[in-house]
Every structure is written in C-alpha cells, then in structure tokens.
PDB file of N, CA and C in Angstrom:
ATOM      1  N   UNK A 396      47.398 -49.220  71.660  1.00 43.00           N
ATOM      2  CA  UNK A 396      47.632 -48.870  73.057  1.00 43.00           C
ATOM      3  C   UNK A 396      47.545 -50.103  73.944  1.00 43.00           C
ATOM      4  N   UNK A 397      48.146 -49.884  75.087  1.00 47.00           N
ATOM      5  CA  UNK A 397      48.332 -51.140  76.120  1.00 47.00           C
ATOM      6  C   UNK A 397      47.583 -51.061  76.917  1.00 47.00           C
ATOM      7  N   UNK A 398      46.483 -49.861  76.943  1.00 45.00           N
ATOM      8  CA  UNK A 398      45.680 -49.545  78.044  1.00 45.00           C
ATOM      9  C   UNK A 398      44.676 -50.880  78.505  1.00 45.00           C
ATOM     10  N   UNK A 399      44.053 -51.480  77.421  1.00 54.00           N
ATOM     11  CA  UNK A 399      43.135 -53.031  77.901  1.00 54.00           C
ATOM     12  C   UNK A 399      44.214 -53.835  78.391  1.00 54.00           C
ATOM     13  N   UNK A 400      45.205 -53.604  78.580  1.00 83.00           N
ATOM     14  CA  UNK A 400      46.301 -55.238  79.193  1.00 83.00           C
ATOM     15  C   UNK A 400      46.941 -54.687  80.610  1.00 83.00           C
ATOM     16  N   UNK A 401      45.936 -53.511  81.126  1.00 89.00           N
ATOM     17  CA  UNK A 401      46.929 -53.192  82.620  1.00 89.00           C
ATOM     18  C   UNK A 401      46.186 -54.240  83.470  1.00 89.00           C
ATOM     19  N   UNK A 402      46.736 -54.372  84.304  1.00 93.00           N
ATOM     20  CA  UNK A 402      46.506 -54.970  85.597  1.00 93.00           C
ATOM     21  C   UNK A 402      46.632 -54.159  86.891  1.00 93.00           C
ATOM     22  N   UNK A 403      45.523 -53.607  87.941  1.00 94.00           N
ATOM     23  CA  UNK A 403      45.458 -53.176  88.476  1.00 94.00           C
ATOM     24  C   UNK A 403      45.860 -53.727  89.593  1.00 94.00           C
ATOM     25  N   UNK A 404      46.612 -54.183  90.730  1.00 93.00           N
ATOM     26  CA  UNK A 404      47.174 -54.798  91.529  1.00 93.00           C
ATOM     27  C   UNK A 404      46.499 -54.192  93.110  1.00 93.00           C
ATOM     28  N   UNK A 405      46.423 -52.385  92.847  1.00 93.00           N
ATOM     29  CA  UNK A 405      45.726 -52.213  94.318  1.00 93.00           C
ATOM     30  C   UNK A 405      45.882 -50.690  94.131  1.00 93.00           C
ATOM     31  N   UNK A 406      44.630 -50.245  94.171  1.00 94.00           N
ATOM     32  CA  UNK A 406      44.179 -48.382  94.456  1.00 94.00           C
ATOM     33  C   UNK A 406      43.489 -48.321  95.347  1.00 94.00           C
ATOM     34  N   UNK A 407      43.314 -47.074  95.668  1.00 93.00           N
ATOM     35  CA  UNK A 407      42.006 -46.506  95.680  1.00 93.00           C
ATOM     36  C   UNK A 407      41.982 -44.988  95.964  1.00 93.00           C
ATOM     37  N   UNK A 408      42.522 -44.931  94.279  1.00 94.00           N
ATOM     38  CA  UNK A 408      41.754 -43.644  93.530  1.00 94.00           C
ATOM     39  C   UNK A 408      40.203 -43.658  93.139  1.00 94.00           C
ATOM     40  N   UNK A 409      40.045 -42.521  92.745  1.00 94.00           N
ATOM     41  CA  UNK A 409      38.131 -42.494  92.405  1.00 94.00           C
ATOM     42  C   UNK A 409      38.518 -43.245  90.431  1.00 94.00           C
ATOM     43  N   UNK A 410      37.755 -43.720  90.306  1.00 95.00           N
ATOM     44  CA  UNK A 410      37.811 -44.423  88.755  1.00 95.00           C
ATOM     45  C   UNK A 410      38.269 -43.659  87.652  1.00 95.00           C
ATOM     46  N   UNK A 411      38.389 -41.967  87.653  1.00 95.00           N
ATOM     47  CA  UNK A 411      38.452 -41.241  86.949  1.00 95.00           C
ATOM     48  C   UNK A 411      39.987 -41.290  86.698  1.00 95.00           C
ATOM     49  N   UNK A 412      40.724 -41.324  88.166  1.00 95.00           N
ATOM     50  CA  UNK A 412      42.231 -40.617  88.242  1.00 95.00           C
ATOM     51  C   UNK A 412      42.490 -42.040  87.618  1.00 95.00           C
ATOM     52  N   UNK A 413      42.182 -43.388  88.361  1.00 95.00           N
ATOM     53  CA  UNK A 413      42.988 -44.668  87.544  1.00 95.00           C
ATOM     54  C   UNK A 413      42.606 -44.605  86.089  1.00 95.00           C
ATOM     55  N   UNK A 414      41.855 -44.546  85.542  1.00 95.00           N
ATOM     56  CA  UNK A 414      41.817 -44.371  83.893  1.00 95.00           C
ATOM     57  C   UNK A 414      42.777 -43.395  83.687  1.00 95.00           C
ATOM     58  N   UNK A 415      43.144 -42.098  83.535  1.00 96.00           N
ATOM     59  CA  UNK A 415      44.010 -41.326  83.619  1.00 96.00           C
ATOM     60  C   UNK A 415      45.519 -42.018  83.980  1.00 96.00           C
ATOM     61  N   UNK A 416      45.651 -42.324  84.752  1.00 96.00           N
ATOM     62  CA  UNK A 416      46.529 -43.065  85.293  1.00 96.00           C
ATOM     63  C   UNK A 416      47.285 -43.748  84.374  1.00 96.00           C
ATOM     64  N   UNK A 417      46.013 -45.066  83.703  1.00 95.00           N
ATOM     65  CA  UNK A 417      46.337 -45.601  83.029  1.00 95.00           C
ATOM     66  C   UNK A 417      46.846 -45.312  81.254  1.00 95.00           C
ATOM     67  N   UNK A 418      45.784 -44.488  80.856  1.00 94.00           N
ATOM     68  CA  UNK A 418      46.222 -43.644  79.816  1.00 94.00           C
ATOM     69  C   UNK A 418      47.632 -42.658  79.559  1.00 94.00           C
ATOM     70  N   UNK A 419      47.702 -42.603  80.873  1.00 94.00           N
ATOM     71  CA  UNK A 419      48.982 -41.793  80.656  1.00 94.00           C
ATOM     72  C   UNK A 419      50.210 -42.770  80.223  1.00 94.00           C
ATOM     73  N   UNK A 420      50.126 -43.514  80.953  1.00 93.00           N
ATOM     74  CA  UNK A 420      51.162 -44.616  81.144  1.00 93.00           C
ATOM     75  C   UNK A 420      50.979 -45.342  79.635  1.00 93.00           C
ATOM     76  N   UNK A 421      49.787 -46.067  79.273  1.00 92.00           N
ATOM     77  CA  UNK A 421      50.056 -46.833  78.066  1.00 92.00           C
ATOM     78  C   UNK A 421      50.494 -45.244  76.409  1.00 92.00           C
ATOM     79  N   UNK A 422      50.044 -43.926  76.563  1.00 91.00           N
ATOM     80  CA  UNK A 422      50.538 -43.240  76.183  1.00 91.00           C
ATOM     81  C   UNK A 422      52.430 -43.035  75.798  1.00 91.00           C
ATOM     82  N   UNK A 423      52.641 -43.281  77.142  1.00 90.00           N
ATOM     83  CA  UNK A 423      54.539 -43.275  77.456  1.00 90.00           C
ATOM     84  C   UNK A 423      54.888 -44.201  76.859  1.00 90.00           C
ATOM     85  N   UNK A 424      54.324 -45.343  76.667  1.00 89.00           N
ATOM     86  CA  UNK A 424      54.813 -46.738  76.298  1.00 89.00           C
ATOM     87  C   UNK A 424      54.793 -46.549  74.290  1.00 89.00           C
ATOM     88  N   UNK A 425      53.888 -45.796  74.196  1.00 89.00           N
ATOM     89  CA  UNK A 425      53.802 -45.043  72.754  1.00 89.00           C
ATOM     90  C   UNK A 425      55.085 -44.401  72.316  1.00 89.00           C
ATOM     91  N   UNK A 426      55.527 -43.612  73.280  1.00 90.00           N
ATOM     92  CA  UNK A 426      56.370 -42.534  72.823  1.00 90.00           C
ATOM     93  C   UNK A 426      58.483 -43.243  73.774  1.00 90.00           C
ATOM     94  N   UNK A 427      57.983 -43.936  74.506  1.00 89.00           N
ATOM     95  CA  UNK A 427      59.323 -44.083  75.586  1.00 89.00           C
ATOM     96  C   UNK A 427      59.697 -45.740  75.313  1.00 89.00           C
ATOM     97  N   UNK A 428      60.644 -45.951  75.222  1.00 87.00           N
ATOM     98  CA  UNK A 428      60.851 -47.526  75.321  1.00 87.00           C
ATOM     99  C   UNK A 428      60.831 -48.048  76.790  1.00 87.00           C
ATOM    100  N   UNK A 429      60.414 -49.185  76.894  1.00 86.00           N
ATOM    101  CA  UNK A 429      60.465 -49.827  78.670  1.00 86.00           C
ATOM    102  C   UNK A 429      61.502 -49.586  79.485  1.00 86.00           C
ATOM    103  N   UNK A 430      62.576 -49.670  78.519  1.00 87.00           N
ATOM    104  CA  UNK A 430      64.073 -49.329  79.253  1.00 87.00           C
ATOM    105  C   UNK A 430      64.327 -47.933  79.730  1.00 87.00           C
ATOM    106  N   UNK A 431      63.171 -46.880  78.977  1.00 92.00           N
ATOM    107  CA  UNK A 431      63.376 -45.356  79.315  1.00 92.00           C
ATOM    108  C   UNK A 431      62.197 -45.177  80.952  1.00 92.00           C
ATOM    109  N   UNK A 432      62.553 -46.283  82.035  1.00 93.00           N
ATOM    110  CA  UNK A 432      61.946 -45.825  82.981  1.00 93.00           C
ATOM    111  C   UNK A 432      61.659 -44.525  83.816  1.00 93.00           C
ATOM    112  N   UNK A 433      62.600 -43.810  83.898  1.00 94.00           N
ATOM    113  CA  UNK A 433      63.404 -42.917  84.685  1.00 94.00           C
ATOM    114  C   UNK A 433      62.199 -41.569  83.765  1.00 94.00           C
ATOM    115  N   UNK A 434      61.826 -41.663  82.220  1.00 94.00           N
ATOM    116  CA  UNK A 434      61.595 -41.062  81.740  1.00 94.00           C
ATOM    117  C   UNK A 434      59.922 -41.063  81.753  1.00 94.00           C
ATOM    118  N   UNK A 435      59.210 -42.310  81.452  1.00 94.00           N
ATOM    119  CA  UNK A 435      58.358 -42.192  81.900  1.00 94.00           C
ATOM    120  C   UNK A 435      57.283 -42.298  83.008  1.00 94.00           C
ATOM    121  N   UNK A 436      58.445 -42.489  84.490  1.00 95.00           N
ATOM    122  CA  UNK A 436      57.734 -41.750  85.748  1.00 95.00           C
ATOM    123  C   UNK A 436      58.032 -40.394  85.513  1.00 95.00           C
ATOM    124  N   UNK A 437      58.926 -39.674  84.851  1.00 96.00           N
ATOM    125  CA  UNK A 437      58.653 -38.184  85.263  1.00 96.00           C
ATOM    126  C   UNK A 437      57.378 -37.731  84.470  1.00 96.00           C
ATOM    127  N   UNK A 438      57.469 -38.051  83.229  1.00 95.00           N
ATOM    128  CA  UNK A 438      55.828 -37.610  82.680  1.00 95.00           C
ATOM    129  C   UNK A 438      54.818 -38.109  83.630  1.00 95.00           C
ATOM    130  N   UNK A 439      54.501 -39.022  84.165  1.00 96.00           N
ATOM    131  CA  UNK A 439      53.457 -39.512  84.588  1.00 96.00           C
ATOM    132  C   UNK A 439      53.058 -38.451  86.429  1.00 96.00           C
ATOM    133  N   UNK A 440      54.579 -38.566  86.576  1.00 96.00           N
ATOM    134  CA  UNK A 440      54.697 -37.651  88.324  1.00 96.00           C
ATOM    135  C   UNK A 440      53.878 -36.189  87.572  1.00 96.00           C
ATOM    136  N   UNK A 441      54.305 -35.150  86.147  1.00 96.00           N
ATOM    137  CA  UNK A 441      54.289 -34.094  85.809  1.00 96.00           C
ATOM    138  C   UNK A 441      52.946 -33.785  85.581  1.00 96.00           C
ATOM    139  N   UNK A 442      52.335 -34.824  84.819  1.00 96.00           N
ATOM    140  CA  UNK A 442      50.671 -34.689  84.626  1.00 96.00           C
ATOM    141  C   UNK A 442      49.921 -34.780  85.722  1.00 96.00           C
ATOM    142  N   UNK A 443      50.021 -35.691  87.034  1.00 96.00           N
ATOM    143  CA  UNK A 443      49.497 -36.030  87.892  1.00 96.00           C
ATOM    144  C   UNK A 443      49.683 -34.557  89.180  1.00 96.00           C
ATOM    145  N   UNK A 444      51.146 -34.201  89.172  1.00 95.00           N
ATOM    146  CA  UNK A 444      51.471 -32.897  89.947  1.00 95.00           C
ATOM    147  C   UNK A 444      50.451 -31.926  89.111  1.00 95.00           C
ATOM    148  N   UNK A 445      50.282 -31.647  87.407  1.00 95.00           N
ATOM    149  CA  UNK A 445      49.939 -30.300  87.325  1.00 95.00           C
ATOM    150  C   UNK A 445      48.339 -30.868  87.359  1.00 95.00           C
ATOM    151  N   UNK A 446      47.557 -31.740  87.241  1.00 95.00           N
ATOM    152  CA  UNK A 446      45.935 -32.216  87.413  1.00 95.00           C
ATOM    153  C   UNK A 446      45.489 -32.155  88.663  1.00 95.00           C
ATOM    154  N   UNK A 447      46.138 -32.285  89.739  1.00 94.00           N
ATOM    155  CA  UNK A 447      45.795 -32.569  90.939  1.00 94.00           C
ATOM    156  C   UNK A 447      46.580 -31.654  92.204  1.00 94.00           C
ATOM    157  N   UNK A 448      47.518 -31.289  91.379  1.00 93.00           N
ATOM    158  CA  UNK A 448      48.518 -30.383  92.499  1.00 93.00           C
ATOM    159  C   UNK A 448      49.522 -31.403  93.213  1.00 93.00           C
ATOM    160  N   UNK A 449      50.364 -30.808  93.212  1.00 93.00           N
ATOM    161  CA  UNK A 449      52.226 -31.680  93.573  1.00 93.00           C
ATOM    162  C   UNK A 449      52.124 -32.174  94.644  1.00 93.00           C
ATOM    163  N   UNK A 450      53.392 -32.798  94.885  1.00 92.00           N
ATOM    164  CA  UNK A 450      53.364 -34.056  95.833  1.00 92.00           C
ATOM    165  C   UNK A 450      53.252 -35.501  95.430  1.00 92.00           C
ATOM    166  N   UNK A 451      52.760 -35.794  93.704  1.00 95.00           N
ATOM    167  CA  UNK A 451      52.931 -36.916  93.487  1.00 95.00           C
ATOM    168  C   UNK A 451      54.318 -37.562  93.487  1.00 95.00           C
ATOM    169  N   UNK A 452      54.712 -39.217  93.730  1.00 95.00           N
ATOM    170  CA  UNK A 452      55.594 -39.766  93.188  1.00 95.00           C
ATOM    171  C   UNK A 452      55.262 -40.953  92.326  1.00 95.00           C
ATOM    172  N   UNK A 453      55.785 -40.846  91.722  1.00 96.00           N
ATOM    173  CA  UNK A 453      55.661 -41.810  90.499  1.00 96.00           C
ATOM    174  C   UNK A 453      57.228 -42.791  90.662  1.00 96.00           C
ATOM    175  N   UNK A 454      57.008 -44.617  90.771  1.00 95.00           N
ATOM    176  CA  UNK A 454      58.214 -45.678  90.648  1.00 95.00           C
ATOM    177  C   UNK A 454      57.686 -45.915  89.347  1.00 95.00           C
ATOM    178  N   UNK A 455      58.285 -46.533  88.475  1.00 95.00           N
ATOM    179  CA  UNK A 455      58.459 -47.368  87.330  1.00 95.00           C
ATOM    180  C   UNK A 455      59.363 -48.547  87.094  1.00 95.00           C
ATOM    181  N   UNK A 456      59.467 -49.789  87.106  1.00 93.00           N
ATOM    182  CA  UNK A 456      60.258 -50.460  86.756  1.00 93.00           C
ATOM    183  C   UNK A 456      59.828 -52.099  86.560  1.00 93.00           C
ATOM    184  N   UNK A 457      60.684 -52.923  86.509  1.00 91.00           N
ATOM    185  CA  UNK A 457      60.703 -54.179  86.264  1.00 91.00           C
ATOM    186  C   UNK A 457      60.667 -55.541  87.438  1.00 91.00           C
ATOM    187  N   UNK A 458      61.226 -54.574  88.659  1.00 86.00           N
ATOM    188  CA  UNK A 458      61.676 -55.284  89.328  1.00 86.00           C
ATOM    189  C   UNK A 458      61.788 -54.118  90.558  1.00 86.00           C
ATOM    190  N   UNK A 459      61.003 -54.115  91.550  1.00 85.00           N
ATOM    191  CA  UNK A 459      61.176 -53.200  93.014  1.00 85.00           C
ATOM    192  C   UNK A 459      60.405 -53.662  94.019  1.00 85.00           C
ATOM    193  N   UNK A 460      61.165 -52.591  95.025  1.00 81.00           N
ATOM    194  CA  UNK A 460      59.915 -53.042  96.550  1.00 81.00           C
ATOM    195  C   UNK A 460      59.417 -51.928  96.644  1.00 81.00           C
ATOM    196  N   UNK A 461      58.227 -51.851  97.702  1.00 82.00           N
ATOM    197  CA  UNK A 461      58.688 -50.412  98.285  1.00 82.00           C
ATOM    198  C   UNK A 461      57.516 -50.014  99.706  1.00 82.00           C
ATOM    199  N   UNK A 462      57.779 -49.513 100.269  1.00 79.00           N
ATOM    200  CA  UNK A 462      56.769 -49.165 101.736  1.00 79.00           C
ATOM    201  C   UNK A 462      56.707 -47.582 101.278  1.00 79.00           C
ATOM    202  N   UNK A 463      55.346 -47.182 101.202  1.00 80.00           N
ATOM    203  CA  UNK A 463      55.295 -45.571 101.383  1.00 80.00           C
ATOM    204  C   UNK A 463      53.743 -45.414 102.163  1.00 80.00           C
ATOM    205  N   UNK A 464      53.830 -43.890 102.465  1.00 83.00           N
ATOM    206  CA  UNK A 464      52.725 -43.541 102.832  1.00 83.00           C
ATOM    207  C   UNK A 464      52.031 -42.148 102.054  1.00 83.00           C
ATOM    208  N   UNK A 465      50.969 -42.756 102.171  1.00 86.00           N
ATOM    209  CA  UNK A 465      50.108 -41.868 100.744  1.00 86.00           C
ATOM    210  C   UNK A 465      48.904 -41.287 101.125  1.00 86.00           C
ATOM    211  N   UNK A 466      48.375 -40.439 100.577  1.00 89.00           N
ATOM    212  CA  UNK A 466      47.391 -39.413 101.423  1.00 89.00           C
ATOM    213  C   UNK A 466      46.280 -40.502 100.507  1.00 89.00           C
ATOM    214  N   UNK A 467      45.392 -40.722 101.775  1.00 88.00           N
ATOM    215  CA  UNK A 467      44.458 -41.305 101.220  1.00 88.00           C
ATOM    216  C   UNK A 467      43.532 -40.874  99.666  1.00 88.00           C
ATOM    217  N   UNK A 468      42.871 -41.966  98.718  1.00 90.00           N
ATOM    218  CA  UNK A 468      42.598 -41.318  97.548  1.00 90.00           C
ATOM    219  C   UNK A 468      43.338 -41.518  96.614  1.00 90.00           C
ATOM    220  N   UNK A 469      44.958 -41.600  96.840  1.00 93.00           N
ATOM    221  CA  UNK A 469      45.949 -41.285  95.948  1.00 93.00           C
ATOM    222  C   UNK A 469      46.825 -42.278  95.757  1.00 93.00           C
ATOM    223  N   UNK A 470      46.721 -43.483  95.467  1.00 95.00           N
ATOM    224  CA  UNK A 470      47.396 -45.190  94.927  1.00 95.00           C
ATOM    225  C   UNK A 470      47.143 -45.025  94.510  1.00 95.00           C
ATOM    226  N   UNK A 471      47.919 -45.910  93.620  1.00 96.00           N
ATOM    227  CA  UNK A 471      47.412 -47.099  92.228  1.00 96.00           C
ATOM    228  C   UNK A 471      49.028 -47.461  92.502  1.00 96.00           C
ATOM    229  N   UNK A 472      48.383 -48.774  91.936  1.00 95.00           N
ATOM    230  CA  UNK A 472      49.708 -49.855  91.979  1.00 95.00           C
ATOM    231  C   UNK A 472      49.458 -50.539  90.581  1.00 95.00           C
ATOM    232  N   UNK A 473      49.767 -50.693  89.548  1.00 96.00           N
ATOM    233  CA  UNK A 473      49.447 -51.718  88.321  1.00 96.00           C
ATOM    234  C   UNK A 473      50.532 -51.911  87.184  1.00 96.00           C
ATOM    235  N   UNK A 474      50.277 -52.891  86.597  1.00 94.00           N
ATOM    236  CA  UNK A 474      51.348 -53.288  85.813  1.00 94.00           C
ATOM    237  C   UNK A 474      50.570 -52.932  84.259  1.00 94.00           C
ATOM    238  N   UNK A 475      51.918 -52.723  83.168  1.00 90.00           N
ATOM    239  CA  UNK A 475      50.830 -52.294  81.845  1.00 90.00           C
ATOM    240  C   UNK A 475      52.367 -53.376  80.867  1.00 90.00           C
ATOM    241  N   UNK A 476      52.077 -53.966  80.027  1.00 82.00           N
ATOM    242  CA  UNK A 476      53.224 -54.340  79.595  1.00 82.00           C
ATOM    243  C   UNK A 476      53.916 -55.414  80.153  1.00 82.00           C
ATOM    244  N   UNK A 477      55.387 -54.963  80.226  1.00 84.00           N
ATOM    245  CA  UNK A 477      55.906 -56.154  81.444  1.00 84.00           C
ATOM    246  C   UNK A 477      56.554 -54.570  82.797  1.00 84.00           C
ATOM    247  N   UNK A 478      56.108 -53.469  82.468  1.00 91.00           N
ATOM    248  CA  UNK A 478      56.146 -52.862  83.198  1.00 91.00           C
ATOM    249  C   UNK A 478      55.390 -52.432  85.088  1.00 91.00           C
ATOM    250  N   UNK A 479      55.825 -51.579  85.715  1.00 94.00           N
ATOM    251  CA  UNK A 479      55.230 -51.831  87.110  1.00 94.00           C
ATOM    252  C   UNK A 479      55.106 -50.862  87.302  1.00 94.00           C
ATOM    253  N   UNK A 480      54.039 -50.034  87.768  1.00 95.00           N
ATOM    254  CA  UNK A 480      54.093 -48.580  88.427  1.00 95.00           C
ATOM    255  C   UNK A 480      53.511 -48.245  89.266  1.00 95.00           C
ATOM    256  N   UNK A 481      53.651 -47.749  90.161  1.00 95.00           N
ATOM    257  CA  UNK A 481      53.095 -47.153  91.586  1.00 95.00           C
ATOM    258  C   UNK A 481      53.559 -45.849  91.970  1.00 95.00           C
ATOM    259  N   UNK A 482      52.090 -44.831  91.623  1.00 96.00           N
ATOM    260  CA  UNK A 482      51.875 -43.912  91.630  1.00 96.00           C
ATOM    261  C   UNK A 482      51.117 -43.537  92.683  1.00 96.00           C
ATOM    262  N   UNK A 483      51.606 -42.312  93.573  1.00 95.00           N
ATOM    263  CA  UNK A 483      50.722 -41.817  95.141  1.00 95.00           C
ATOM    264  C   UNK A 483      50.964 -40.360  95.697  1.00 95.00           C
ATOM    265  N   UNK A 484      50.664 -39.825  95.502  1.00 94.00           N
ATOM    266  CA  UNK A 484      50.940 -38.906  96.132  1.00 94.00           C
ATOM    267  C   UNK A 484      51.409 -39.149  97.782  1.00 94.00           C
ATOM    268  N   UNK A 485      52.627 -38.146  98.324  1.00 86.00           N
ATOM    269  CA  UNK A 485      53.373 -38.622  99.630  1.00 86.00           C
ATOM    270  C   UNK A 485      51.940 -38.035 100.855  1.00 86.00           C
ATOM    271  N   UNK A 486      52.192 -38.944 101.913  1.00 74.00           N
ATOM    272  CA  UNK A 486      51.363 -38.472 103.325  1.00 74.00           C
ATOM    273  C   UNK A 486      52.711 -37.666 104.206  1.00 74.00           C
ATOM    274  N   UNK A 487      51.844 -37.434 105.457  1.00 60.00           N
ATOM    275  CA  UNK A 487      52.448 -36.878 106.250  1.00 60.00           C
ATOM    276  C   UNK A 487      53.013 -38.701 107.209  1.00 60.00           C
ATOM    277  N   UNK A 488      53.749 -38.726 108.065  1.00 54.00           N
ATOM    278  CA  UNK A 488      54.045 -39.459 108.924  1.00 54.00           C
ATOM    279  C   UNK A 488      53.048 -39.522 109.657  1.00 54.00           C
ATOM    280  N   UNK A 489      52.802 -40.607 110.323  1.00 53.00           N
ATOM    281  CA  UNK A 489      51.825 -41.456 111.369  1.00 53.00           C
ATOM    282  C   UNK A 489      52.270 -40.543 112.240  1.00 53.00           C
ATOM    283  N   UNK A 490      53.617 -40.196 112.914  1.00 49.00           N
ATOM    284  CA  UNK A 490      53.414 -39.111 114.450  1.00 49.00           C
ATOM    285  C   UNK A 490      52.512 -37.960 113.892  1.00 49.00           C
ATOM    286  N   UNK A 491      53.101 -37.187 112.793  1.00 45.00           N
ATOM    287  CA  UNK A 491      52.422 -36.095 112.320  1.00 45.00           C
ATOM    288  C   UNK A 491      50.800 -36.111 112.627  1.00 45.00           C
ATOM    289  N   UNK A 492      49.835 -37.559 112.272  1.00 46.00           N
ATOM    290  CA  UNK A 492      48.320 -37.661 112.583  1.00 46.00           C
ATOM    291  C   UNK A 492      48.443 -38.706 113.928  1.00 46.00           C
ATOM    292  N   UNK A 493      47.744 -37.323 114.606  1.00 44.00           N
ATOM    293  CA  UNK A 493      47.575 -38.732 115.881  1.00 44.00           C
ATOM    294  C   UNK A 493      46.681 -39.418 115.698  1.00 44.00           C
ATOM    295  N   UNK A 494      45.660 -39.006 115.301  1.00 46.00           N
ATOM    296  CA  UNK A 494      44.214 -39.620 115.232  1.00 46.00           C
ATOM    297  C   UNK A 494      44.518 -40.801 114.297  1.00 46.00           C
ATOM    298  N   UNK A 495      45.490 -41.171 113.091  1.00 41.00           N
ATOM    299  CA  UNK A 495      45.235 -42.176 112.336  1.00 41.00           C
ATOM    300  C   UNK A 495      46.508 -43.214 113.476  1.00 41.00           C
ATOM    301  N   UNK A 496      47.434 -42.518 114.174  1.00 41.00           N
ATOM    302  CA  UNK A 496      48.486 -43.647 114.813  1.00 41.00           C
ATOM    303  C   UNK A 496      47.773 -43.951 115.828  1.00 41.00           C
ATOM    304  N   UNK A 497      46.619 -43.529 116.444  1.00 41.00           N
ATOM    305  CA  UNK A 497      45.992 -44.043 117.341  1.00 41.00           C
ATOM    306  C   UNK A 497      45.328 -45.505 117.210  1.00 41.00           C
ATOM    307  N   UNK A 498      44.656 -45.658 115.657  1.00 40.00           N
ATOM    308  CA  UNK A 498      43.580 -46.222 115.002  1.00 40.00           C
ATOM    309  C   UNK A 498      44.878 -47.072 114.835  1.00 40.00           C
ATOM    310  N   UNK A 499      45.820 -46.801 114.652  1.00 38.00           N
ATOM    311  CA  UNK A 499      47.074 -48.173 114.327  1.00 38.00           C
ATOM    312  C   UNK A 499      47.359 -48.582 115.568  1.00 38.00           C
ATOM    313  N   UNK A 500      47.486 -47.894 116.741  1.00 42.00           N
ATOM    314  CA  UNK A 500      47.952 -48.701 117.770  1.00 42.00           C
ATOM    315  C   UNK A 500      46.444 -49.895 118.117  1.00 42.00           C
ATOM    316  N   UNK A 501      45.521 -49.397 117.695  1.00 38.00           N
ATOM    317  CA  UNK A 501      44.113 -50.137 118.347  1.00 38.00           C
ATOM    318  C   UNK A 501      44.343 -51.449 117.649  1.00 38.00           C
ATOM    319  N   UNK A 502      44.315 -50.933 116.244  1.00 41.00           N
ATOM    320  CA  UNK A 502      44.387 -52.402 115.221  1.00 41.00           C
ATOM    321  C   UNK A 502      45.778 -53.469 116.031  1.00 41.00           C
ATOM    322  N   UNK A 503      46.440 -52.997 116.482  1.00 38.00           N
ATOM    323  CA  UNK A 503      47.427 -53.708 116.480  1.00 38.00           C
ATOM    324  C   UNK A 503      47.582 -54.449 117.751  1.00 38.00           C
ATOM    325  N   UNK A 504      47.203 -54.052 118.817  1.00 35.00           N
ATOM    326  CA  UNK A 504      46.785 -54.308 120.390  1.00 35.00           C
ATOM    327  C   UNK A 504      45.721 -54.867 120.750  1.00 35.00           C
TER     328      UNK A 504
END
C-alpha cells in the first residue's frame, strides 16, 4: 500500500476522516490504475457521501487548480503516488452566512 508515502498538503479533518481518507485512496491505487482518475474520485466521493452523508466532492489528478468552499471539518488536500486529491465536502456561499462574510470583510479592511 501507498498509504506511508501520502503527503498531506492541507486539512482540517479530525485525524480519523484523514486516515480514512487516506486508506481509501492508497486502496484505489490497489485496484485502479493512475490513469483511471475519473474512477477513483467516484469511489472515494461514494464512501465519504455514504460515512458521513452527501455533499462530498472528490478532484483527482496530475495536474489542477482549484478555489472551493467547504463546510468547515471537511478538507484534505494530499498527494499519494504521483497522484493529487482534494476531497471536501461543498459549503454554502459567503452571502448565504453573513456572520462568516462579515469576519471576511473585517480580515480584509
């Protein structure tokens, strides 16, 4: 397994979900070739939706960007392989919480 060679780049899940996380993923790498990306974010989105309840998204790849917003709790960003994944469950929009776009206008002013 590839699980000792991830690199955690940036969470903050509770330690339980990133082990999980990670297991799942060096698991896929067992069963999926690197090139079957597409295939193993959906396992990884499917376990994480039915453990925790839906709304996860799961990227996979070699090479991406990406800006999202994620309900706090629910990152991980890490590489396992020469692979990349960033897994989060989606937030609501900053208008949607005033109370957190408030705390952004302060930081920012």
């Amino acid at each position: 397994m590839l699980e000792g060679r991830a690199v955690i780049g940036e969470t903050d899940m509770l330690l339980t979900m990133q082990q999980e996380a990670l297991h799942l993923a060096a698991k896929d790498l067992d069963v999926f070739d690197v090139t079957e990306s597409t295939e193993i974010a959906r396992f990884i989105k499917k376990e994480f939706d039915s453990s925790y309840g839906p709304g996860w998204q799961c990227i996979v790849g070699t090479d991406f960007g990406s800006f999202v917003t994620h309900c706090h709790g629910c990152f991980i960003y890490f590489c396992i392989g020469s692979l990349t994944i960033l897994l989060f469950r989606g937030g609501a929009a900053p208008e949607a919480e005033p109370n957190w776009f408030a705390a952004m206008e302060t930081v920012k002013g």
